[in-house]
Structure formats: C-alpha cells, structure tokens
Short mmCIF file of C-alpha atoms in Angstrom, two decimals:
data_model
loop_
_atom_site.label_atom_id
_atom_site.label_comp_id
_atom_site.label_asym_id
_atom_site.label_seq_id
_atom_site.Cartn_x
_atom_site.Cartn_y
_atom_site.Cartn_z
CA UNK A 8 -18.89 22.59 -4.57
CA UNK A 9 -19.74 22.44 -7.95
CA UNK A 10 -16.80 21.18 -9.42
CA UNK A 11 -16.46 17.68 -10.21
CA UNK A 12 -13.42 15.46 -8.81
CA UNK A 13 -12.00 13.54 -10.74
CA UNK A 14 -9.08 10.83 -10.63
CA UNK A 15 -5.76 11.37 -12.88
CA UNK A 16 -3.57 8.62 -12.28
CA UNK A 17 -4.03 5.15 -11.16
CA UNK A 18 -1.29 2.52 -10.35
CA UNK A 19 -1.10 -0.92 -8.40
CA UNK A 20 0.63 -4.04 -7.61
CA UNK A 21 -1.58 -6.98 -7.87
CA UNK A 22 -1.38 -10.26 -8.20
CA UNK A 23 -2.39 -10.16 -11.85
CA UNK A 24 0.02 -7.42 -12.78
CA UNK A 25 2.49 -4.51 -11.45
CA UNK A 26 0.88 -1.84 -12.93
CA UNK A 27 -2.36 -0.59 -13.44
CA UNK A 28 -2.26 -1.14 -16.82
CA UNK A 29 -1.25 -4.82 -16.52
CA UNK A 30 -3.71 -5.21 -13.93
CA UNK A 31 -6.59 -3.96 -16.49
CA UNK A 32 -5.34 -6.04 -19.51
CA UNK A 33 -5.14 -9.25 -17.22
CA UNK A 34 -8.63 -8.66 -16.49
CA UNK A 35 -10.25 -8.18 -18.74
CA UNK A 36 -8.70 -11.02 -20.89
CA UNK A 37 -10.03 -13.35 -18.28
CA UNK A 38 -6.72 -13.99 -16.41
CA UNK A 39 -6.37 -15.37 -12.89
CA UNK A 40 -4.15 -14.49 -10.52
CA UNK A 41 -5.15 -17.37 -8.21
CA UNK A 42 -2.40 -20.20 -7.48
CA UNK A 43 -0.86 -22.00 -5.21
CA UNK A 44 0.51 -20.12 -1.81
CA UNK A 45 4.02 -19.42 -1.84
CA UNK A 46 4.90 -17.08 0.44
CA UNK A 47 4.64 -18.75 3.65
CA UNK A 48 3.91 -22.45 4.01
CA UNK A 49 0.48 -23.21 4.01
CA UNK A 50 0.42 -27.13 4.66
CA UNK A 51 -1.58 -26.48 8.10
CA UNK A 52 -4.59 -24.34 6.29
CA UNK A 53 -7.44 -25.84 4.54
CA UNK A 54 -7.23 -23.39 1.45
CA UNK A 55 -3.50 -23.43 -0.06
CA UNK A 56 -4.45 -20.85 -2.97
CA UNK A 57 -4.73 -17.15 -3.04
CA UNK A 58 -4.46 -13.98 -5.05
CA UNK A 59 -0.68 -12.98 -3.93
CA UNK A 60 2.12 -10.82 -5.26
CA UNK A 61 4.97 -13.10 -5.75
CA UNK A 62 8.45 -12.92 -7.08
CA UNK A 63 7.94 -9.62 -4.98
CA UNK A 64 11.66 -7.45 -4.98
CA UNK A 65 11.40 -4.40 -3.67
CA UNK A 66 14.88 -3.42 -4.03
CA UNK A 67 13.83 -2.70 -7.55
CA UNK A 68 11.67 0.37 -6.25
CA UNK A 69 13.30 1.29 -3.72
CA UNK A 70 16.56 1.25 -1.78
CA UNK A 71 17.06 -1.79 0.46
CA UNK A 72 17.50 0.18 3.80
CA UNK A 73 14.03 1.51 3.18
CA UNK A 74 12.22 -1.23 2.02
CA UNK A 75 13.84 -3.13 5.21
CA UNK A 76 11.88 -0.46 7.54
CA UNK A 77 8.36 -1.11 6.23
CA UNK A 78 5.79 -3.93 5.14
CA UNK A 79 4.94 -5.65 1.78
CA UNK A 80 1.82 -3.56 2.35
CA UNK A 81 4.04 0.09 2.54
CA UNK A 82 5.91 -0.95 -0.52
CA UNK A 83 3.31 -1.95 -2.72
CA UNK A 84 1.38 1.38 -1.82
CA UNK A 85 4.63 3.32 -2.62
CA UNK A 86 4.92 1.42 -5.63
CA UNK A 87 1.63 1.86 -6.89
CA UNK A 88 1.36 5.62 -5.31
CA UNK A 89 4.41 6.42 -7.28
CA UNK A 90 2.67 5.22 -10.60
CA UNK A 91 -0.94 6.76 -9.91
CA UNK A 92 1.25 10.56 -9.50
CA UNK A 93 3.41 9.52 -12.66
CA UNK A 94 0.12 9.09 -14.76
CA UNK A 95 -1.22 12.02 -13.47
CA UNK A 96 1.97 14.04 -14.59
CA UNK A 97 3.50 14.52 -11.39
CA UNK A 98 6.57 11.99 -11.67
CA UNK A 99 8.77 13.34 -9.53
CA UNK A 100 6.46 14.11 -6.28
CA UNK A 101 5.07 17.30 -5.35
CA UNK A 102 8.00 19.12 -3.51
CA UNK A 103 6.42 19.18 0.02
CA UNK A 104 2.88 20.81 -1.41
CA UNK A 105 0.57 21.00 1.81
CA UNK A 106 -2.18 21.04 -0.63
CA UNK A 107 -1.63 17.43 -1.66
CA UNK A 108 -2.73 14.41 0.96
CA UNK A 109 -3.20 10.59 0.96
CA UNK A 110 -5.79 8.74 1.92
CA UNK A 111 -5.08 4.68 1.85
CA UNK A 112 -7.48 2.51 2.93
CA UNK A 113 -6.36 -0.71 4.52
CA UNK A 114 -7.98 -3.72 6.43
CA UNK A 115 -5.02 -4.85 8.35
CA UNK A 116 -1.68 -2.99 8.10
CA UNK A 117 1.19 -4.73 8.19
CA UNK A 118 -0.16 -8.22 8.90
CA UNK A 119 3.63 -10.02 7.98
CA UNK A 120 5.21 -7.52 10.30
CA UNK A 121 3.03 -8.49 13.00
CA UNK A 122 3.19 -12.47 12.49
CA UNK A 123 7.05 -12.27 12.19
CA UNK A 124 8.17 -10.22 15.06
CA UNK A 125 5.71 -12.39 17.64
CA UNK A 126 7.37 -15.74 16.27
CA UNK A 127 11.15 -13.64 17.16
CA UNK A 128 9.59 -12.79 20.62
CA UNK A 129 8.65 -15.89 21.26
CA UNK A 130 11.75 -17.68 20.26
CA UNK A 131 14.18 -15.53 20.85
CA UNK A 132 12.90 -13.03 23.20
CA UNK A 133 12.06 -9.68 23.34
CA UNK A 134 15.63 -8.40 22.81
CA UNK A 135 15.44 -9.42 19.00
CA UNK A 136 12.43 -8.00 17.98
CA UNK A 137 12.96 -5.01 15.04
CA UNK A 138 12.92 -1.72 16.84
CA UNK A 139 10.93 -0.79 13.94
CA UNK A 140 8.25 -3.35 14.71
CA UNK A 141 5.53 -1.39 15.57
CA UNK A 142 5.49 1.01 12.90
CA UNK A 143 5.94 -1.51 10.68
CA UNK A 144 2.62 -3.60 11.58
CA UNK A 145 0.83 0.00 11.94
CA UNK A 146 -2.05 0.36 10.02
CA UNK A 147 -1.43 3.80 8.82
CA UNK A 148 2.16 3.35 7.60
CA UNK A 149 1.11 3.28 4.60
CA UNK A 150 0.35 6.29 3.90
CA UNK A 151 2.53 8.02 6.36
CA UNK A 152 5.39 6.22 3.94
CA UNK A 153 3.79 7.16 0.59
CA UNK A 154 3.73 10.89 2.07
CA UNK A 155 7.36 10.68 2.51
CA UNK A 156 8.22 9.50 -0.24
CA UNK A 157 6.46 11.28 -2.62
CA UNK A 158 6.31 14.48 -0.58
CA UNK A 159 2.82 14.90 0.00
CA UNK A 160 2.57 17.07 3.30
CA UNK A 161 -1.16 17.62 3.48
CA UNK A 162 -3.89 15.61 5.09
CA UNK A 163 -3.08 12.02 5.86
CA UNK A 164 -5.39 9.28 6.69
CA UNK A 165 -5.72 5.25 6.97
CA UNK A 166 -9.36 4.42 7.30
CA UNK A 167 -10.00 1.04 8.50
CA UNK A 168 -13.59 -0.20 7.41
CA UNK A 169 -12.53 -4.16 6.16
CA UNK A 170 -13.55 -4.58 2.75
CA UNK A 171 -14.95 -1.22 2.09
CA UNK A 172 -11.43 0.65 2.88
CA UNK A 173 -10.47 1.79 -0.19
CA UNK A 174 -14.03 2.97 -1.15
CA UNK A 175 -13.88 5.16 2.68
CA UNK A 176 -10.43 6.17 1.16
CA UNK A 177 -11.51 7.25 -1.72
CA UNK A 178 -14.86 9.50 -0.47
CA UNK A 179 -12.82 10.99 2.44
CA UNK A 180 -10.38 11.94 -0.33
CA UNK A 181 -13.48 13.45 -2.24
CA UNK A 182 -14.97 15.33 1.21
CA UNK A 183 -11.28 17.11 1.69
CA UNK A 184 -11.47 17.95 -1.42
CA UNK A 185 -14.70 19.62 -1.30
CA UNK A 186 -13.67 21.41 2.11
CA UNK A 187 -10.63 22.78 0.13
CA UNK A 188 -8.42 21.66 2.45
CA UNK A 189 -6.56 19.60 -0.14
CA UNK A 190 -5.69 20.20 -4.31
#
C-alpha cells in the first residue's frame, strides 16, 4: 500500500485532563497529575499516590443505565472514542459503516469490576453478584462498547500486550488498514 495512514482525531480522559487537548496543554506546561489516591482506600499499600481520573461522573456522557453496565475503563474509552471521531468530523458516529473498526488496547479490562463483584461473592454470596459481571471485567468491552455506541460495525479487537497495548492497537489498526478490510 502506498498510501500513508494517518490519524484524524484524538481524544482522552486522563488524569491531567478530559480531553485531548487538556491533556496536551497540561503537559506540556509541566503539570502533574500525580496525588494522593482517592478512589479506594489505600492505607494498606506502600504507595498512596497515582495518576487517577477523579471527580469521575459518567452520567455526564452518558445515560446512567449504561454507564451502570460497564467499567470506568468502557466509559473513559467511550468518552475519549467519542472525541477522537468528533475531531475527525464524524460527531455523530458512522451509521453502522462495516468499513469502520476499533482497535483498543488494554492491560487489564475492567480491573474495578473484577475487585468489586469478588468482595459481593464473598460477603454476600453468589446470588448478589451483577449479572453483568463478567462482561463488565472483560478485557475487550471496551471496544465492543465504543462499537456500539458509536456504530462502528467493522473489525473489533482488544490486544492485550501490558504496556505496549495501545502501540499493538494502534499497528493492528494500521495492518487492517493496509489489507483494506477497514476505511
């Protein structure tokens, strides 16, 4: 192929800002996103600082039922999915095209899913864990949920490769590409 791919739109949700272009100005003018843990307790761990998303509300993106359905790690990607096809001048989705796919790397999947519905099992038994457990904590939610909702029907894929996720993303995005089995 001799045509070069290139990205249009970029979003995120980061600890440093809610949009890509928050994200860029709060790096490059030197700001940290690093404080203290506040999402969970963290009195038991050695290191009680991190890079998180707080003051996270997700009915603000979406509507509560859904966001109730799927992991901090869904919504952010639907979040930041929405923006990256917004600044590429598709803000509304792309009305079931086949030719469009996602790729979204990920190291863990849904991670709080996972943690919260084995402390219900084991305290309240099996009876009270979310029917929608397991494809909550599912690695490739993600981008099965950014499909939906921006109505990408084309190739869909999670790879899992730790730190270098995204990057595997991002070149199996490039390959389909290439193979013309995706716009």
């Amino acid at each position: 192929m001799d045509e070069r791919i290139v990205v249009t739109g970029m979003g995120a949700v980061t600890a440093v800002g809610g949009t890509a272009e928050e994200t860029w100005d709060s790096l490059v003018s030197g700001r940290s996103g690093v404080k203290g843990i506040s999402i969970f307790d963290p009195s038991r761990l050695s290191v009680r600082f991190a890079a998180e998303v707080s003051d996270w509300k997700p009915d603000e993106y979406m509507p509560r039922k859904d966001a109730r359905r799927m992991d901090r790690y869904s919504q952010f990607a639907i979040v930041a999915s929405r923006e990256a096809a917004a600044n590429a001048g598709f803000d509304g989705g792309f009305d079931g095209s086949d030719r469009v796919g996602v790729m979204i790397g990920t190291g863990i999947g849904g991670i709080a899913t996972t943690q919260e519905q084995f402390r219900i099992l084991d305290s309240r038994g099996p009876d009270r864990v979310s029917p929608f457990a397991v494809p909550m904590m599912l690695p490739n939610m993600a981008s099965g949920q950014v499909s939906i909702a921006l109505q990408a029907r084309g190739p869909n894929f999670a790879p899992m490769s730790a730190c270098s996720s995204a990057a595997d993303a991002l070149g199996l995005a490039a390959q389909t590409i290439e193979r013309r089995e995706a716009d």
